[in-house]
Amino acid sequence: MAGMTKELHSAEVLKKDERLAENIEAEAEKLIPNSIIVTDKFRTTENIITSSNLLDFLEKGRLFLGLSKHEEVYAVLEDDGTEVDEEEYFQLLPDETLLMILSSQQIWSPSISFQGSCIFDSTSN
């Protein structure tokens, strides 16, 4: 009787393991590639990178920007510098979000644009 109970328990554990494996595979299939725009610290170059996860995006971005494979990099939102360091957050980004890839030696800074603005009024003394 004890041997039969042990076999039933083993069969239940095996079924749970199979269901867990199926759930993991289903979650992996849900990762839809994002088309993210990457730029450098100076905002001099941009490229669209299609990636299904954050690590892949960082690797592709590092290659595009010509950074060393050994250099540590991270991604931030270009407009406000929010660091994108979690996979869940990366998955929530809409397509064509502009991300800046920075080396560990760089920090984000805002873009200052004087285009269309007037700093000095030449009519006043």
mmCIF file of C-alpha atoms in Angstrom:
data_model
loop_
_atom_site.group_PDB
_atom_site.id
_atom_site.type_symbol
_atom_site.label_atom_id
_atom_site.label_comp_id
_atom_site.label_asym_id
_atom_site.label_seq_id
_atom_site.Cartn_x
_atom_site.Cartn_y
_atom_site.Cartn_z
ATOM 1 C CA MET A 1 0.000 0.000 0.000
ATOM 2 C CA ALA A 2 2.815 2.416 0.867
ATOM 3 C CA GLY A 3 4.490 1.777 -2.498
ATOM 4 C CA MET A 4 1.263 2.585 -4.339
ATOM 5 C CA THR A 5 0.835 5.852 -2.401
ATOM 6 C CA LYS A 6 4.428 6.794 -3.207
ATOM 7 C CA GLU A 7 3.815 6.143 -6.937
ATOM 8 C CA LEU A 8 0.649 8.280 -6.896
ATOM 9 C CA HIS A 9 2.519 11.104 -5.147
ATOM 10 C CA SER A 10 5.354 10.886 -7.693
ATOM 11 C CA ALA A 11 2.831 11.023 -10.538
ATOM 12 C CA GLU A 12 1.218 14.141 -9.016
ATOM 13 C CA VAL A 13 4.594 15.855 -8.650
ATOM 14 C CA LEU A 14 5.437 14.983 -12.252
ATOM 15 C CA LYS A 15 2.127 16.457 -13.470
ATOM 16 C CA LYS A 16 2.760 19.657 -11.474
ATOM 17 C CA ASP A 17 6.262 19.914 -12.969
ATOM 18 C CA GLU A 18 4.840 19.458 -16.473
ATOM 19 C CA ARG A 19 2.207 22.183 -15.868
ATOM 20 C CA LEU A 20 4.893 24.506 -14.520
ATOM 21 C CA ALA A 21 7.052 23.912 -17.611
ATOM 22 C CA GLU A 22 4.052 24.598 -19.855
ATOM 23 C CA ASN A 23 3.353 27.869 -18.004
ATOM 24 C CA ILE A 24 6.968 28.976 -18.370
ATOM 25 C CA GLU A 25 6.890 28.224 -22.108
ATOM 26 C CA ALA A 26 3.594 30.125 -22.468
ATOM 27 C CA GLU A 27 5.075 33.153 -20.684
ATOM 28 C CA ALA A 28 8.131 33.091 -22.952
ATOM 29 C CA GLU A 29 5.887 33.055 -26.020
ATOM 30 C CA LYS A 30 4.078 36.171 -24.739
ATOM 31 C CA LEU A 31 7.263 38.248 -25.065
ATOM 32 C CA ILE A 32 6.520 40.257 -28.156
ATOM 33 C CA PRO A 33 9.461 42.104 -29.683
ATOM 34 C CA ASN A 34 9.460 45.857 -29.069
ATOM 35 C CA SER A 35 10.725 48.340 -31.631
ATOM 36 C CA ILE A 36 12.684 50.764 -29.466
ATOM 37 C CA ILE A 37 14.636 53.796 -30.677
ATOM 38 C CA VAL A 38 18.145 53.929 -29.241
ATOM 39 C CA THR A 39 20.374 56.976 -28.990
ATOM 40 C CA ASP A 40 23.681 57.918 -27.393
ATOM 41 C CA LYS A 41 24.417 60.414 -24.609
ATOM 42 C CA PHE A 42 24.859 63.276 -27.054
ATOM 43 C CA ARG A 43 21.723 62.392 -29.046
ATOM 44 C CA THR A 44 23.775 62.467 -32.243
ATOM 45 C CA THR A 45 22.589 59.159 -33.666
ATOM 46 C CA GLU A 46 19.396 57.135 -33.516
ATOM 47 C CA ASN A 47 18.395 53.668 -34.660
ATOM 48 C CA ILE A 48 15.367 51.426 -34.225
ATOM 49 C CA ILE A 49 16.202 48.171 -32.466
ATOM 50 C CA THR A 50 13.742 45.291 -32.345
ATOM 51 C CA SER A 51 14.183 43.234 -29.213
ATOM 52 C CA SER A 52 12.034 40.949 -27.083
ATOM 53 C CA ASN A 53 13.911 41.538 -23.809
ATOM 54 C CA LEU A 54 16.020 44.125 -22.024
ATOM 55 C CA LEU A 55 19.336 42.233 -22.131
ATOM 56 C CA ASP A 56 19.029 41.688 -25.875
ATOM 57 C CA PHE A 57 18.211 45.376 -26.359
ATOM 58 C CA LEU A 58 21.254 46.453 -24.329
ATOM 59 C CA GLU A 59 23.517 44.131 -26.328
ATOM 60 C CA LYS A 60 22.184 45.326 -29.696
ATOM 61 C CA GLY A 61 22.367 48.946 -28.553
ATOM 62 C CA ARG A 62 25.940 48.498 -27.357
ATOM 63 C CA LEU A 63 26.911 47.139 -30.788
ATOM 64 C CA PHE A 64 25.098 49.931 -32.647
ATOM 65 C CA LEU A 65 26.794 52.625 -30.562
ATOM 66 C CA GLY A 66 30.204 50.969 -30.915
ATOM 67 C CA LEU A 67 30.720 50.401 -27.206
ATOM 68 C CA SER A 68 33.057 47.665 -25.981
ATOM 69 C CA LYS A 69 31.578 44.263 -25.124
ATOM 70 C CA HIS A 70 33.270 44.547 -21.742
ATOM 71 C CA GLU A 71 31.853 47.971 -20.902
ATOM 72 C CA GLU A 72 28.901 47.973 -18.515
ATOM 73 C CA VAL A 73 25.880 49.797 -19.975
ATOM 74 C CA TYR A 74 22.396 50.747 -18.860
ATOM 75 C CA ALA A 75 19.297 52.254 -20.475
ATOM 76 C CA VAL A 76 17.292 55.330 -19.522
ATOM 77 C CA LEU A 77 14.289 57.092 -20.985
ATOM 78 C CA GLU A 78 15.693 59.862 -23.162
ATOM 79 C CA ASP A 79 13.156 62.480 -22.094
ATOM 80 C CA ASP A 80 13.496 62.277 -18.294
ATOM 81 C CA GLY A 81 16.375 59.897 -17.467
ATOM 82 C CA THR A 82 14.281 57.206 -15.761
ATOM 83 C CA GLU A 83 16.405 54.067 -15.643
ATOM 84 C CA VAL A 84 14.964 51.021 -17.399
ATOM 85 C CA ASP A 85 16.494 48.252 -15.312
ATOM 86 C CA GLU A 86 13.665 45.737 -14.958
ATOM 87 C CA GLU A 87 12.364 43.367 -17.593
ATOM 88 C CA GLU A 88 8.747 44.011 -16.616
ATOM 89 C CA TYR A 89 9.171 47.761 -17.175
ATOM 90 C CA PHE A 90 10.892 47.174 -20.524
ATOM 91 C CA GLN A 91 7.984 44.975 -21.655
ATOM 92 C CA LEU A 92 5.512 47.777 -20.872
ATOM 93 C CA LEU A 93 7.272 50.347 -23.060
ATOM 94 C CA PRO A 94 5.312 51.279 -26.175
ATOM 95 C CA ASP A 95 6.909 50.811 -29.589
ATOM 96 C CA GLU A 96 9.238 53.603 -30.698
ATOM 97 C CA THR A 97 10.046 54.709 -27.158
ATOM 98 C CA LEU A 98 13.335 56.627 -27.214
ATOM 99 C CA LEU A 99 15.909 55.059 -24.891
ATOM 100 C CA MET A 100 19.426 56.284 -24.274
ATOM 101 C CA ILE A 101 22.163 53.721 -23.669
ATOM 102 C CA LEU A 102 24.878 54.978 -21.350
ATOM 103 C CA SER A 103 28.129 53.480 -20.140
ATOM 104 C CA SER A 104 28.709 53.188 -16.408
ATOM 105 C CA GLN A 105 30.883 56.316 -16.684
ATOM 106 C CA GLN A 106 28.071 58.445 -18.158
ATOM 107 C CA ILE A 107 24.997 60.034 -16.640
ATOM 108 C CA TRP A 108 21.825 61.280 -18.274
ATOM 109 C CA SER A 109 21.388 64.992 -18.828
ATOM 110 C CA PRO A 110 18.413 66.841 -20.298
ATOM 111 C CA SER A 111 18.393 67.996 -23.878
ATOM 112 C CA ILE A 112 18.583 71.757 -24.126
ATOM 113 C CA SER A 113 17.159 73.087 -27.347
ATOM 114 C CA PHE A 114 17.068 76.745 -28.258
ATOM 115 C CA GLN A 115 15.369 76.069 -31.551
ATOM 116 C CA GLY A 116 12.414 78.424 -32.006
ATOM 117 C CA SER A 117 13.123 80.419 -28.865
ATOM 118 C CA CYS A 118 14.551 83.864 -28.353
ATOM 119 C CA ILE A 119 16.989 84.366 -25.513
ATOM 120 C CA PHE A 120 17.889 88.007 -26.149
ATOM 121 C CA ASP A 121 15.554 90.734 -27.271
ATOM 122 C CA SER A 122 17.539 93.072 -29.498
ATOM 123 C CA THR A 123 14.941 95.869 -29.225
ATOM 124 C CA SER A 124 15.503 96.533 -25.524
ATOM 125 C CA ASN A 125 18.551 98.295 -24.099
#
